[in-house]
XYZ file of C-alpha atoms in Angstrom:
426
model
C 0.000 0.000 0.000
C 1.538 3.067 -0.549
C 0.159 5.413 1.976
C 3.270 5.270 4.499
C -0.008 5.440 7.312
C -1.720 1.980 6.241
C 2.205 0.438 4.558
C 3.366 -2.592 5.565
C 5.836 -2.653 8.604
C 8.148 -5.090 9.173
C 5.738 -6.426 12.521
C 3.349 -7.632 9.782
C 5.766 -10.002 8.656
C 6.823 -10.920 11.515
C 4.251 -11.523 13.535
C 1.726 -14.334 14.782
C -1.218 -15.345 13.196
C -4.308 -12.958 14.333
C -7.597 -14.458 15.910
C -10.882 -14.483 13.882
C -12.745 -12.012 14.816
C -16.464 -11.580 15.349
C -19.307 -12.368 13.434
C -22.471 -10.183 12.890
C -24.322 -12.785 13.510
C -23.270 -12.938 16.773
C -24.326 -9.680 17.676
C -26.064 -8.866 20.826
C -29.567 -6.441 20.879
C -28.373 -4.080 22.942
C -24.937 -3.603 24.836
C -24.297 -2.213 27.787
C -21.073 -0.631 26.263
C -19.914 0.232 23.047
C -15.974 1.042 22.259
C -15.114 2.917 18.704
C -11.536 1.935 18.208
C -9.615 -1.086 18.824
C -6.576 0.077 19.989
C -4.467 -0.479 22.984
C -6.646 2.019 24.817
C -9.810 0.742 23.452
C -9.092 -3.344 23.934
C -8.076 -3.354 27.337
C -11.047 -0.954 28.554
C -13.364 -3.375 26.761
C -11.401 -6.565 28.713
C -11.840 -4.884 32.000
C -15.514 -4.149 31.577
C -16.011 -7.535 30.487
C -14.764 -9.742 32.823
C -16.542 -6.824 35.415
C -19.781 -8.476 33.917
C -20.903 -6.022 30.750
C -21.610 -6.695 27.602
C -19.261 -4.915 25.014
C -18.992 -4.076 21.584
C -15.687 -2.643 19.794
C -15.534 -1.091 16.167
C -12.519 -1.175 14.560
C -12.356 0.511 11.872
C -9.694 -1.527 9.835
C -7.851 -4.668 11.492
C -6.682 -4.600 15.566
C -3.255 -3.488 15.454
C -3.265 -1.738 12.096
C -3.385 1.534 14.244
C -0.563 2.954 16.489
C -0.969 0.555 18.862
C 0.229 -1.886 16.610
C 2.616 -0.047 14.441
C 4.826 2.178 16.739
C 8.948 1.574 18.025
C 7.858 -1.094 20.702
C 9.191 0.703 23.291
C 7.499 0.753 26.822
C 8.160 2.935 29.905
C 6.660 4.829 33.005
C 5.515 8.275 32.212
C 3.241 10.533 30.123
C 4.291 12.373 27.414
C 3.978 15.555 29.293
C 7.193 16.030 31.316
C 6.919 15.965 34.978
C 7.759 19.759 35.157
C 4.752 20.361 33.028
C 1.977 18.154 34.225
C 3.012 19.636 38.153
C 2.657 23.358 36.597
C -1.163 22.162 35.053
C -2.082 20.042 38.091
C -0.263 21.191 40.809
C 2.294 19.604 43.034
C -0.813 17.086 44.799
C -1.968 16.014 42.054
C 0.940 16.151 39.932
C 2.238 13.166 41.803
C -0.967 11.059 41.602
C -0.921 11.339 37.671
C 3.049 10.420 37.613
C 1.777 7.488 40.054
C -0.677 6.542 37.322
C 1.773 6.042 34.715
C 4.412 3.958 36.821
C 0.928 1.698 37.321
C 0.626 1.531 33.725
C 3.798 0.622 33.131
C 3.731 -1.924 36.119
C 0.466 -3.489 34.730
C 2.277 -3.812 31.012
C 5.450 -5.313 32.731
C 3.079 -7.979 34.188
C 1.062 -8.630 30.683
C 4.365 -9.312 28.894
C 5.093 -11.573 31.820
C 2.775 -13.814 30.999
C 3.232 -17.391 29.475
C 0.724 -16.257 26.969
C 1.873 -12.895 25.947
C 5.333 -14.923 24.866
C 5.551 -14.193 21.430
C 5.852 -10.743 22.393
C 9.594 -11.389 22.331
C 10.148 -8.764 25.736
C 13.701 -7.410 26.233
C 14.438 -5.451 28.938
C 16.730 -2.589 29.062
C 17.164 0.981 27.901
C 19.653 2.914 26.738
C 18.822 7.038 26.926
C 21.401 9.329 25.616
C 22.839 12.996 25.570
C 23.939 15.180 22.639
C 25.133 17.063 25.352
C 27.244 16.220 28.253
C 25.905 15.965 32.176
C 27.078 16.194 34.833
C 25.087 13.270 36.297
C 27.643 10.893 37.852
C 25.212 8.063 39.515
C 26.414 4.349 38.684
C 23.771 4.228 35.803
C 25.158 7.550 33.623
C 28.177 6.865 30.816
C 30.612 9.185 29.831
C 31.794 8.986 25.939
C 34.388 6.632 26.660
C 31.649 4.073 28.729
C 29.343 4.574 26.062
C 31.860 2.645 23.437
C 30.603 -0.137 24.927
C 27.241 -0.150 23.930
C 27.352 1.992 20.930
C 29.485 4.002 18.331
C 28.390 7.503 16.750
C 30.375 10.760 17.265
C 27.499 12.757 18.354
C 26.494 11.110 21.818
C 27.833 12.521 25.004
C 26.610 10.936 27.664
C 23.598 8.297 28.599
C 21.740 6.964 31.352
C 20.857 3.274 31.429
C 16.831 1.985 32.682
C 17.236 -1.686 33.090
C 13.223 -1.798 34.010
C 12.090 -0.377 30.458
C 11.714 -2.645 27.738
C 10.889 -3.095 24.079
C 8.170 -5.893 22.372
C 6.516 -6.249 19.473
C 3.219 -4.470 19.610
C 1.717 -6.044 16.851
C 1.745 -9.226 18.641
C 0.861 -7.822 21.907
C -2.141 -6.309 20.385
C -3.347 -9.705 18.823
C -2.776 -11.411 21.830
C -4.469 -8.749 23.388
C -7.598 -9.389 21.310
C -7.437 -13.212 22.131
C -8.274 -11.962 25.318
C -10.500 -9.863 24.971
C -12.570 -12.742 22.549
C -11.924 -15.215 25.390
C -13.976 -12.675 28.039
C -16.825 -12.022 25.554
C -15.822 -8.876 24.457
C -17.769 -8.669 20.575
C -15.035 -6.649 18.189
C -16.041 -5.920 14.891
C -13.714 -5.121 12.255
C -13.468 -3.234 9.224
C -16.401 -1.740 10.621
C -16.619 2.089 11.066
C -18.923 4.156 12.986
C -20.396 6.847 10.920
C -22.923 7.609 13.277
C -23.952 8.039 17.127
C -27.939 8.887 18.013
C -30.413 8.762 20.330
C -32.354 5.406 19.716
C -35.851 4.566 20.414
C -34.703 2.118 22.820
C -35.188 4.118 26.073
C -31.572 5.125 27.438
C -29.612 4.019 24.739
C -27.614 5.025 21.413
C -28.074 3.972 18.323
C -24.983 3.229 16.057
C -24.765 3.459 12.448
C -21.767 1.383 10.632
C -20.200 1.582 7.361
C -20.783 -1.754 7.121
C -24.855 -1.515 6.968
C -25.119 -2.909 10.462
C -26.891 -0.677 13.245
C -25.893 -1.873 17.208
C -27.732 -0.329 20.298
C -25.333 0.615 23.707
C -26.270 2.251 26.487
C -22.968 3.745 26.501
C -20.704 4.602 24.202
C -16.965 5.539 24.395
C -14.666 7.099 22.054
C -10.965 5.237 22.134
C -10.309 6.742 18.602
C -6.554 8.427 19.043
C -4.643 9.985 16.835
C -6.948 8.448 13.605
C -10.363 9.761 14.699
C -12.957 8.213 12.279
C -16.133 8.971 10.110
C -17.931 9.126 13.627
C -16.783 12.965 14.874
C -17.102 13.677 18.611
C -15.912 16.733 20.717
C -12.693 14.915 20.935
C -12.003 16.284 17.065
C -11.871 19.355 18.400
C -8.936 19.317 21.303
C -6.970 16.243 19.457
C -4.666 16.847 16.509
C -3.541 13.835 14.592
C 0.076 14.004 14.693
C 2.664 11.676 12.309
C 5.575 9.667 13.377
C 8.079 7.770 10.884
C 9.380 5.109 11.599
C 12.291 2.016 8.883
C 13.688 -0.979 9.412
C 16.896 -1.937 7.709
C 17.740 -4.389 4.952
C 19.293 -7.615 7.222
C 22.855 -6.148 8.061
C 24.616 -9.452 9.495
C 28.158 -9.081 10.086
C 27.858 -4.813 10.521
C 24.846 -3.656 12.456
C 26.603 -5.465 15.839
C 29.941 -3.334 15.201
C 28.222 -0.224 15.744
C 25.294 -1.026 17.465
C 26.785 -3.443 20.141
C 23.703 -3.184 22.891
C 20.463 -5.473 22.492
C 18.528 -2.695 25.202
C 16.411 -0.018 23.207
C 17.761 3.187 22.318
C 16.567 6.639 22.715
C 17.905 9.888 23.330
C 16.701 13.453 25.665
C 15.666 15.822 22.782
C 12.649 17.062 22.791
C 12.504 15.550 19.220
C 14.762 13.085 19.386
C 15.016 9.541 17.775
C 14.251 5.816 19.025
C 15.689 2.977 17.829
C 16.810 -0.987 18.151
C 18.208 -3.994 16.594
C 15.523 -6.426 15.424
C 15.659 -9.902 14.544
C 17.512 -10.971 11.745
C 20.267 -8.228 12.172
C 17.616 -5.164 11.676
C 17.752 -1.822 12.767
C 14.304 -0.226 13.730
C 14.771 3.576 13.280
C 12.388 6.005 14.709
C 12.038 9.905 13.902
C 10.214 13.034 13.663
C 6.578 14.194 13.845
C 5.156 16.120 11.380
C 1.184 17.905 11.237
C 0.737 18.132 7.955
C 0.593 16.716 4.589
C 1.925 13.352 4.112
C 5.648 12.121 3.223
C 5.533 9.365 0.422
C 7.350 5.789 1.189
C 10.912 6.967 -1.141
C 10.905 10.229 0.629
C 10.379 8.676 4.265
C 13.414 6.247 3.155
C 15.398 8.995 2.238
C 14.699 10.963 5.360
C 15.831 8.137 7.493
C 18.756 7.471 5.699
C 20.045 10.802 5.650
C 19.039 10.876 9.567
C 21.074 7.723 10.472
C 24.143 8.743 8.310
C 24.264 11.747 11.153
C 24.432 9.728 13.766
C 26.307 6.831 12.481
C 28.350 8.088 9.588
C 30.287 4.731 9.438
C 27.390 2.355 9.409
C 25.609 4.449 6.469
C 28.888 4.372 4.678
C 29.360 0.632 4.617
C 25.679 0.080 3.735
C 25.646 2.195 0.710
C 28.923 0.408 -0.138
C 27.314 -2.851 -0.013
C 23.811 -1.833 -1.752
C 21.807 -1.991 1.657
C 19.321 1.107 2.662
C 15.790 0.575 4.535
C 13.508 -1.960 3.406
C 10.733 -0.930 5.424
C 9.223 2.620 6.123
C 5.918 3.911 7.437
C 3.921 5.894 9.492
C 1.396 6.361 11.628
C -1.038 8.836 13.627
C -0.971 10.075 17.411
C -3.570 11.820 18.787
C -2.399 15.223 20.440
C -3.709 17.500 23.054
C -2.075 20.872 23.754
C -1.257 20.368 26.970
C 0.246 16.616 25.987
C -2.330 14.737 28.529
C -5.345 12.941 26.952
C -8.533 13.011 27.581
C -10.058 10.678 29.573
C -13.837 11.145 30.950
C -17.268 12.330 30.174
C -18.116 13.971 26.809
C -21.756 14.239 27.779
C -24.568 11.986 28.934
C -23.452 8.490 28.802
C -20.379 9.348 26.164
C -16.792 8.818 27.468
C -13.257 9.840 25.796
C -10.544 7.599 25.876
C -7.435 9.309 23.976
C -4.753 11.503 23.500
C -1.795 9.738 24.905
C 0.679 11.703 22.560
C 3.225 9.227 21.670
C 3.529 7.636 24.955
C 0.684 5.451 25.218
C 2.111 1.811 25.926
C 1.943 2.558 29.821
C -0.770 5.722 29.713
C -3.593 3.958 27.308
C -3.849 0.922 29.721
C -4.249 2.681 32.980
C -6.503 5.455 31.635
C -8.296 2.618 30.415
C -8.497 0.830 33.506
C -9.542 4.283 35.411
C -12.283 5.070 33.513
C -13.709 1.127 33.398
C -13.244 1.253 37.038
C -15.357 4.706 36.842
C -18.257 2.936 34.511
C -18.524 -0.550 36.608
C -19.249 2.179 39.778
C -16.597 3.541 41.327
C -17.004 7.168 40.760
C -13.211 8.124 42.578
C -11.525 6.319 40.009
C -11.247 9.415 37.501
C -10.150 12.070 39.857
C -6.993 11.935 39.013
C -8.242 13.314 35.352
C -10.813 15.790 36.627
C -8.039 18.709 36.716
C -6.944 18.142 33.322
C -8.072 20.794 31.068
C -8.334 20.223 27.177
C -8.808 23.257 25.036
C -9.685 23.863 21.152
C -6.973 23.502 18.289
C -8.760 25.977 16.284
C -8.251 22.934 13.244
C -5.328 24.164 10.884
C -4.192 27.041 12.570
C -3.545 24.364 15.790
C -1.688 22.168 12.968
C 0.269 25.214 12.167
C 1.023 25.709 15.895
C 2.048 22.228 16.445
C 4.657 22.171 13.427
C 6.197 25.629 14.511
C 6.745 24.213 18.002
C 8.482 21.208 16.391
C 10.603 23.173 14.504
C 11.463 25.363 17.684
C 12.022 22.571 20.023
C 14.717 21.137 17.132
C 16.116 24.475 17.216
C 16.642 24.494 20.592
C 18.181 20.398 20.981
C 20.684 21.876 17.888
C 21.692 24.875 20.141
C 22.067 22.438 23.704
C 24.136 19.965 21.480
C 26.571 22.664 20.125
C 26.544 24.733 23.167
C 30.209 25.069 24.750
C 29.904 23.041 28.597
C-alpha cells in the first residue's frame, strides 16, 4: 500500500497469526457498552468491563493493530508524554504526583502482561539505553561518559547516557493480537473493518443507536470514544482538542556481520531531545529507526526512506557508509497517527450523557492507554473516585489548521533548541 499510514511494517511479517474475529451474527440487541476503536486504549477498557460483567462491543475501523498501537517503536516505559515539570505546573504539586503514580501503574500493569506465558511471542527485552547530545554532569552508577558509552554503541554525536534496566521493548503487533485473544476469550464482541459513521439517540429508552459503514446498526447504552490519533467517520468533541500528529518510523535491509559493530547493545535506544530519535536492533540483524513528527501533509514511502537514511548517516556516519557500499538502505518505512492535546495529557472522561473519551496519549501510550483505560472502566462498573486523578486536566480547542500550524512551529522550535544544547560550549 503506498500510503506510508496503512504500509506494511516489518511487525506484519513478523508476527503471529491474528484471531478471527467476530461475526455479525453474533451480535447482541443491545450492549451495555460500546468502544469505537480497537486500539491499545480501546481493547483493554473493553477486557476490563467484560470480565466486570458487561456486555461490550468494539468497532474497529480496519484490522486490531493496524493503528498505532500496533505499528509504533515497541518501546514501553513509566511516564506521560507531558514532562513531569509540566503536568506539576497544570495540576499542581498534589496532584501532579498522583498522575506520575498513574503512569508507573501503567507501566507496572504492562510489565506484568508481557510476563505472561501467553503474551510470549511478544519477544520482551528489557533494558534501555537514553542518551545525551550534550554532556551531564550526572555521575550516579547508571550515567556513561563517551568513553563508557563505546561499549554499547558508536556515533560521534552522543555525550553521555543513562541506562533503565526496568524499560523494555516488544513487538506491539503481537501484543495487540494477543491482546484481542483476550479480549474474545472474556466475551468482548469486536467488529472489524467496521466504522462508525454515526452516534444517536435510539428509540430504545436510554440508549444510542450506532450506524456502521458496514450496513449494520448496534444499540449501547454507553458509548466511548478510544479513537486516538486516527479519529474516524464518527466525529465527537474529541475532534476538536486532538490533533492527529505523524511519526516515521524504517527498518533496515538484514545487516549481518555490521549492524553489531556499531550497534553493540540489544537494550532499546533513545535519546533526551525534545525531538529526538528511538531505535533498536531487530531480529535478523535489523535496525528499527524512529524519527520526527510532522502535522501536515503526508511524506511518500521513497521520501520517508530517504529521510531516514540521511538521519542515520548523522548519527552513524560509518554504518551508512558501509551500507551504501554494499547496496543496503531501509527496506521498510511507514507511518502512523498520534492523537495530540495541547497540553500533551489525553482526555479521559465524560463527553456528555453516557459518552466517554478515551485518547490523546501523545506518543507515549504503551503505559498511559492501559491505565486510563483501567480508570475510567473502574469509573463505569461504579466507582465514581476512580477518575479524579483526570478531573483537573483541562483540554482546550486547536482551532483545526491554525492548531496544525502551531504544532509544526513548536516542532521546529524545540529542534532548534536540541541543535543549540548539542553545540553549546559546557
Amino acid at each position: 500500500m503506498s500510503d506510508p499510514i496503512y504500509a506494511q511494517t516489518w511487525y506484519d511479517e513478523n508476527s503471529i497469526k491474528p484471531s478471527k474475529s467476530s461475526n455479525f451474527n453474533e451480535k447482541l440487541n443491545r450492549y451495555d457498552f460500546a468502544v469505537i476503536g480497537g486500539g491499545l486504549a480501546g481493547l483493554v477498557l473493553s477486557l476490563k468491563l467484560s470480565q466486570g460483567g458487561a456486555t461490550v462491543a468494539v468497532f474497529e475501523s480496519k484490522t486490531i493493530g493496524s493503528g498505532a498501537s500496533g505499528r509504533n517503536g515497541g518501546f514501553c516505559s513509566a511516564g506521560w508524554a507531558a514532562n513531569p515539570i509540566k503536568i506539576k505546573r497544570l495540576l499542581g504539586e498534589k496532584k501532579a504526583e498522583l498522575f506520575e503514580d498513574l503512569g508507573v501503574r501503567g507501566f507496572e500493569w504492562m510489565k506484568k502482561q508481557v510476563s505472561k506465558p501467553t503474551y510470549k511471542k511478544v519477544n520482551v527485552k528489557f533494558g534501555e539505553l537514553n542518551l545525551s547530545l550534550a554532556k551531564f554532569n550526572n555521575k550516579d552508577e547508571s550515567s556513561l561518559n563517551p568513553h563508557n558509552l563505546k561499549k554499547y554503541l558508536i556515533s560521534p554525536r552522543y555525550k553521555s547516557g543513562l541506562i533503565n534496566k526496568d524499560s523494555f521493548q516488544f513487538n506491539p503487533l503481537n501484543f495487540m493480537r494477543i491482546l484481542m485473544k483476550e479480549c474474545l476469550e472474556n466475551g468482548v464482541h469486536i467488529f472489524e473493518n467496521c466504522s462508525v459513521l454515526k452516534v444517536e439517540r435510539s428509540d430504545v429508552i436510554n440508549s444510542f443507536e450506532l450506524l456502521t459503514k458496514s450496513n449494520q446498526n448496534f444499540i449501547a447504552q454507553k458509548v466511548i470514544y478510544a479513537t486516538g490519533g486516527y479519529g474516524g467517520l464518527c466525529t465527537s468533541k474529541l475532534d476538536k482538542v486532538l490533533l492527529p500528529i505523524k511519526t516515521f518510523i524504517a527498518v533496515t535491509d538484514p545487516l549481518p556481520g555490521t549492524l553489531k559493530d556499531h550497534i553493540h547493545t540489544e537494550f532499546m535506544v533513545s535519546d533526551n531531545r525534545r525531538a529526538g530519535n528511538y531505535y533498536r536492533r531487530l531480529d535478523g540483524d535489523r535496525l528499527l529507526w524512529g524519527m520526527g513528527i510532522s502535522a501536515f501533509g503526508s511524506k511518500s514511502l521513497s521520501t520517508i526512506k530517504r529521510d531516514a537514511f540521511k538521519d542515520l548517516k548523522s548519527h552513524f556516519p560509518n554504518l551508512a557508509q558501509e551500507m551504501s557500499t554494499s547496496g543496503l538502505s531501509f527496506e521498510y518505512v511507514w507511518s502512523g497517527f498520534m492523537g495530540y492535546s495541547r497540553n500533551f495529557l489525553p482526555y479521559v472522561g465524560e463527553l456528555s450523557a453516557n459518552k466517554y473519551a478515551l485518547a490523546g496519549f501523545g506518543g507515549h501510550g504503551m503505559n498511559t492507554a492501559p491505565i486510563s483505560a483501567i480508570c475510567l472502566s473502574d469509573f463505569l462498573l461504579g466507582n465514581r473516585n476512580s477518575l479524579n486523578s483526570f478531573n483537573g486536566v483541562r483540554h482546550l480547542p486547536h482551532y483545526g489548521s491554525f492548531g496544525k500550524v502551531a504544532a509544526e512551529i513548536v516542532y521546529k522550535y524545540l529542534s532548534l533548541k536540541d541543535f543549540i544544547s548539542e553545540y553549546r560550549p559546557i
